[in-house]
Amino acid sequence: QTVVTQEPSLTVSPGGTVTLTCSSSSGAVASGYYPNWFQQKPGQAPRALIFGITNKHSWTPARFSGSLLGGKAALTLSGALPEDEAVYYCLLYFGGTYVFGTGTKVTVL
Amino acid sequence: EVQLVESGGGWVQPGRSLRLSCAASGFTFDDFAMHWVRQPPGKGLEWVSIISWNSGSIAYADSVKGRFTISRDNARNSLYLQMNSLRPEDTAFYYCAKDIGGSLFTYWGQGTLVTVSS
């Protein structure tokens, strides 16, 4: 069973930049794993942010961006706002099955 | 506007069964594959199952294989999850979700809570 690992928690100052990463126990994350990123606030369903490594939805704020970084998928938040405080999950596709990451709690403080 | 509304959650004893439903609207239901995802209270997300647009392709997470059955009724714009032999570790919010093209799990319902306890 593949495990997808994220940082448990990160703190960023208002207006600052933070990068979240997503790694796979089966090896380097590549485009074929089709990384997606989601944001979840307390009491709400997850919301899709990034798909296919770098692509944004129409509702995704410009301050969020996705990339591949050193064999991991990455989500960068530039110019953090208080409303960005949430748990962020990555998702990787393994040819018919899907594995969510362990989640990163981002605190804006 | 895409809407996904889950129902059927509740409290159930271990070993019993429950059937969840997801009512879809705002899009052509039979054009898209659909998923179930679950989240134990206070914990992370776990993909449960996927069903293709015509029910021809189905897959499950190992944790539910042999106990859960996903199905859909395109005439009723509805997705289902039949959950048998329920265990306490199946306690979670259950969400239905849909992909759009290359975007996975683009839209989510609000979730329905299943509690398995004696």
Tab-separated table of N, CA and C in Angstrom, chain A residues 8-88:
chain	number	residue	atom	x	y	z
A	8	PRO	N	3.271	17.641	8.477
A	8	PRO	CA	2.075	17.702	9.331
A	8	PRO	C	1.565	19.122	9.537
A	9	SER	N	2.475	20.067	9.691
A	9	SER	CA	2.046	21.444	9.916
A	9	SER	C	3.121	22.422	9.466
A	10	LEU	N	2.669	23.583	9.024
A	10	LEU	CA	3.552	24.668	8.627
A	10	LEU	C	2.928	25.978	9.076
A	11	THR	N	3.770	26.935	9.406
A	11	THR	CA	3.300	28.261	9.789
A	11	THR	C	3.886	29.290	8.839
A	12	VAL	N	3.059	30.247	8.438
A	12	VAL	CA	3.500	31.301	7.528
A	12	VAL	C	2.992	32.639	8.068
A	13	SER	N	3.779	33.663	7.911
A	13	SER	CA	3.362	35.001	8.320
A	13	SER	C	2.428	35.597	7.276
A	14	PRO	N	1.520	36.454	7.693
A	14	PRO	CA	0.670	37.131	6.698
A	14	PRO	C	1.533	37.830	5.651
A	15	GLY	N	1.208	37.604	4.377
A	15	GLY	CA	2.008	38.158	3.287
A	15	GLY	C	3.216	37.330	2.921
A	16	GLY	N	3.502	36.311	3.687
A	16	GLY	CA	4.675	35.482	3.442
A	16	GLY	C	4.418	34.363	2.451
A	17	THR	N	5.455	33.572	2.214
A	17	THR	CA	5.417	32.466	1.264
A	17	THR	C	5.737	31.157	1.965
A	18	VAL	N	4.991	30.117	1.615
A	18	VAL	CA	5.218	28.792	2.175
A	18	VAL	C	5.038	27.758	1.071
A	19	THR	N	5.856	26.706	1.129
A	19	THR	CA	5.760	25.626	0.157
A	19	THR	C	5.455	24.318	0.865
A	20	LEU	N	4.408	23.654	0.435
A	20	LEU	CA	4.004	22.360	0.952
A	20	LEU	C	4.478	21.303	-0.047
A	21	THR	N	4.897	20.142	0.454
A	21	THR	CA	5.337	19.095	-0.463
A	21	THR	C	4.560	17.807	-0.256
A	22	CYS	N	4.641	16.946	-1.256
A	22	CYS	CA	3.863	15.711	-1.315
A	22	CYS	C	4.764	14.630	-1.897
A	23	SER	N	5.103	13.635	-1.076
A	23	SER	CA	6.016	12.590	-1.537
A	23	SER	C	5.352	11.222	-1.487
A	24	SER	N	5.849	10.324	-2.319
A	24	SER	CA	5.285	8.980	-2.434
A	24	SER	C	6.285	7.932	-1.954
A	25	SER	N	5.778	6.950	-1.221
A	25	SER	CA	6.641	5.861	-0.745
A	25	SER	C	7.107	4.971	-1.891
A	26	SER	N	6.490	5.100	-3.054
A	26	SER	CA	6.858	4.253	-4.184
A	26	SER	C	7.907	4.906	-5.084
A	27	GLY	N	8.359	6.103	-4.706
A	27	GLY	CA	9.405	6.740	-5.483
A	27	GLY	C	9.070	8.175	-5.831
A	28	ALA	N	9.872	8.727	-6.733
A	28	ALA	CA	9.701	10.131	-7.110
A	28	ALA	C	8.331	10.354	-7.732
A	29	VAL	N	7.731	11.489	-7.378
A	29	VAL	CA	6.447	11.865	-7.967
A	29	VAL	C	6.702	12.412	-9.360
A	30	ALA	N	6.013	11.866	-10.317
A	30	ALA	CA	6.157	12.303	-11.705
A	30	ALA	C	4.805	12.745	-12.243
A	31	SER	N	4.825	13.295	-13.439
A	31	SER	CA	3.583	13.823	-14.007
A	31	SER	C	2.517	12.743	-14.152
A	32	GLY	N	2.940	11.508	-14.347
A	32	GLY	CA	1.989	10.407	-14.509
A	32	GLY	C	1.155	10.115	-13.276
A	33	TYR	N	1.598	10.618	-12.134
A	33	TYR	CA	0.813	10.464	-10.905
A	33	TYR	C	-0.272	11.525	-10.792
A	34	TYR	N	-0.242	12.461	-11.722
A	34	TYR	CA	-1.269	13.486	-11.854
A	34	TYR	C	-1.594	14.166	-10.517
A	35	PRO	N	-0.644	14.828	-9.908
A	35	PRO	CA	-0.888	15.452	-8.595
A	35	PRO	C	-2.009	16.485	-8.623
A	36	ASN	N	-2.864	16.408	-7.601
A	36	ASN	CA	-3.921	17.380	-7.370
A	36	ASN	C	-3.772	17.889	-5.945
A	37	TRP	N	-4.251	19.103	-5.706
A	37	TRP	CA	-4.214	19.701	-4.373
A	37	TRP	C	-5.594	20.190	-3.975
A	38	PHE	N	-5.906	20.039	-2.669
A	38	PHE	CA	-7.205	20.419	-2.123
A	38	PHE	C	-7.007	21.209	-0.832
A	39	GLN	N	-7.949	22.096	-0.591
A	39	GLN	CA	-7.973	22.886	0.635
A	39	GLN	C	-9.216	22.490	1.423
A	40	GLN	N	-9.076	22.295	2.721
A	40	GLN	CA	-10.234	21.981	3.554
A	40	GLN	C	-10.210	22.841	4.806
A	41	LYS	N	-11.288	23.579	4.990
A	41	LYS	CA	-11.461	24.378	6.201
A	41	LYS	C	-12.392	23.649	7.156
A	42	PRO	N	-12.315	23.964	8.459
A	42	PRO	CA	-13.120	23.221	9.445
A	42	PRO	C	-14.603	23.216	9.108
A	43	GLY	N	-15.192	22.029	9.181
A	43	GLY	CA	-16.622	21.902	8.956
A	43	GLY	C	-17.051	21.960	7.504
A	44	GLN	N	-16.080	21.998	6.584
A	44	GLN	CA	-16.407	22.090	5.164
A	44	GLN	C	-15.870	20.891	4.397
A	45	ALA	N	-16.462	20.651	3.240
A	45	ALA	CA	-15.918	19.648	2.324
A	45	ALA	C	-14.628	20.182	1.708
A	46	PRO	N	-13.766	19.291	1.250
A	46	PRO	CA	-12.565	19.758	0.546
A	46	PRO	C	-12.941	20.558	-0.708
A	47	ARG	N	-12.019	21.452	-1.084
A	47	ARG	CA	-12.207	22.237	-2.298
A	47	ARG	C	-10.991	22.036	-3.188
A	48	ALA	N	-11.231	21.755	-4.456
A	48	ALA	CA	-10.137	21.523	-5.398
A	48	ALA	C	-9.404	22.833	-5.674
A	49	LEU	N	-8.066	22.775	-5.671
A	49	LEU	CA	-7.250	23.971	-5.922
A	49	LEU	C	-6.411	23.838	-7.202
A	50	ILE	N	-5.680	22.739	-7.318
A	50	ILE	CA	-4.710	22.545	-8.400
A	50	ILE	C	-4.883	21.139	-8.960
A	51	PHE	N	-4.798	21.001	-10.298
A	51	PHE	CA	-4.832	19.675	-10.915
A	51	PHE	C	-3.733	19.545	-11.952
A	52	GLY	N	-3.310	18.297	-12.165
A	52	GLY	CA	-2.288	18.048	-13.169
A	52	GLY	C	-1.018	18.846	-12.923
A	53	ILE	N	-0.553	18.858	-11.710
A	53	ILE	CA	0.670	19.518	-11.239
A	53	ILE	C	0.513	21.030	-11.090
A	54	THR	N	0.128	21.711	-12.192
A	54	THR	CA	0.199	23.182	-12.196
A	54	THR	C	-1.101	23.902	-12.531
A	55	ASN	N	-2.113	23.178	-12.956
A	55	ASN	CA	-3.319	23.827	-13.475
A	55	ASN	C	-4.251	24.303	-12.370
A	56	LYS	N	-4.771	25.519	-12.523
A	56	LYS	CA	-5.670	26.089	-11.527
A	56	LYS	C	-7.105	26.044	-12.021
A	57	HIS	N	-8.020	25.955	-11.067
A	57	HIS	CA	-9.424	26.091	-11.392
A	57	HIS	C	-9.763	27.582	-11.487
A	58	SER	N	-10.955	27.865	-12.014
A	58	SER	CA	-11.351	29.264	-12.176
A	58	SER	C	-11.462	29.956	-10.830
A	59	TRP	N	-11.707	29.192	-9.783
A	59	TRP	CA	-11.880	29.776	-8.452
A	59	TRP	C	-10.586	29.789	-7.627
A	60	THR	N	-9.510	29.258	-8.159
A	60	THR	CA	-8.260	29.182	-7.405
A	60	THR	C	-7.567	30.541	-7.386
A	61	PRO	N	-7.334	31.101	-6.189
A	61	PRO	CA	-6.631	32.389	-6.129
A	61	PRO	C	-5.250	32.316	-6.776
A	62	ALA	N	-4.831	33.400	-7.392
A	62	ALA	CA	-3.557	33.443	-8.113
A	62	ALA	C	-2.364	33.210	-7.198
A	63	ARG	N	-2.532	33.414	-5.897
A	63	ARG	CA	-1.408	33.255	-4.972
A	63	ARG	C	-1.027	31.788	-4.747
A	64	PHE	N	-1.858	30.856	-5.222
A	64	PHE	CA	-1.532	29.433	-5.134
A	64	PHE	C	-0.918	28.972	-6.459
A	65	SER	N	0.142	28.164	-6.368
A	65	SER	CA	0.722	27.586	-7.576
A	65	SER	C	1.254	26.194	-7.281
A	66	GLY	N	1.245	25.335	-8.300
A	66	GLY	CA	1.709	23.969	-8.142
A	66	GLY	C	2.945	23.710	-8.989
A	67	SER	N	3.746	22.729	-8.564
A	67	SER	CA	4.960	22.386	-9.302
A	67	SER	C	5.441	21.001	-8.885
A	68	LEU	N	6.497	20.528	-9.579
A	68	LEU	CA	7.248	19.369	-9.126
A	68	LEU	C	8.592	19.887	-8.637
A	69	LEU	N	9.017	19.386	-7.470
A	69	LEU	CA	10.200	19.932	-6.813
A	69	LEU	C	10.981	18.785	-6.188
A	70	GLY	N	12.133	18.471	-6.788
A	70	GLY	CA	12.997	17.458	-6.188
A	70	GLY	C	12.317	16.120	-5.971
A	71	GLY	N	11.529	15.661	-6.946
A	71	GLY	CA	10.874	14.354	-6.834
A	71	GLY	C	9.597	14.360	-6.020
A	72	LYS	N	9.129	15.550	-5.679
A	72	LYS	CA	7.876	15.682	-4.936
A	72	LYS	C	6.958	16.649	-5.676
A	73	ALA	N	5.660	16.510	-5.429
A	73	ALA	CA	4.721	17.540	-5.860
A	73	ALA	C	4.755	18.650	-4.820
A	74	ALA	N	4.554	19.870	-5.269
A	74	ALA	CA	4.645	21.009	-4.351
A	74	ALA	C	3.510	21.980	-4.607
A	75	LEU	N	3.040	22.599	-3.515
A	75	LEU	CA	2.049	23.671	-3.561
A	75	LEU	C	2.671	24.870	-2.870
A	76	THR	N	2.758	25.978	-3.583
A	76	THR	CA	3.323	27.196	-3.030
A	76	THR	C	2.243	28.243	-2.850
A	77	LEU	N	2.226	28.826	-1.666
A	77	LEU	CA	1.309	29.912	-1.345
A	77	LEU	C	2.161	31.159	-1.177
A	78	SER	N	1.942	32.144	-2.050
A	78	SER	CA	2.725	33.386	-2.014
A	78	SER	C	1.817	34.552	-1.655
A	79	GLY	N	2.153	35.233	-0.567
A	79	GLY	CA	1.300	36.326	-0.109
A	79	GLY	C	0.138	35.800	0.711
A	80	ALA	N	0.442	35.012	1.734
A	80	ALA	CA	-0.587	34.336	2.521
A	80	ALA	C	-1.549	35.330	3.178
A	81	LEU	N	-2.808	34.940	3.182
A	81	LEU	CA	-3.858	35.715	3.841
A	81	LEU	C	-4.423	34.907	5.005
A	82	PRO	N	-5.019	35.566	5.991
A	82	PRO	CA	-5.602	34.811	7.112
A	82	PRO	C	-6.594	33.738	6.668
A	83	GLU	N	-7.306	34.007	5.566
A	83	GLU	CA	-8.305	33.037	5.114
A	83	GLU	C	-7.687	31.792	4.481
A	84	ASP	N	-6.362	31.788	4.297
A	84	ASP	CA	-5.699	30.609	3.748
A	84	ASP	C	-5.398	29.566	4.820
A	85	GLU	N	-5.697	29.907	6.060
A	85	GLU	CA	-5.478	28.944	7.148
A	85	GLU	C	-6.439	27.776	6.955
A	86	ALA	N	-5.881	26.577	6.801
A	86	ALA	CA	-6.669	25.404	6.429
A	86	ALA	C	-5.755	24.181	6.436
A	87	VAL	N	-6.353	23.019	6.186
A	87	VAL	CA	-5.584	21.809	5.929
A	87	VAL	C	-5.552	21.586	4.426
A	88	TYR	N	-4.373	21.279	3.915
A	88	TYR	CA	-4.190	21.070	2.485
A	88	TYR	C	-3.798	19.619	2.234
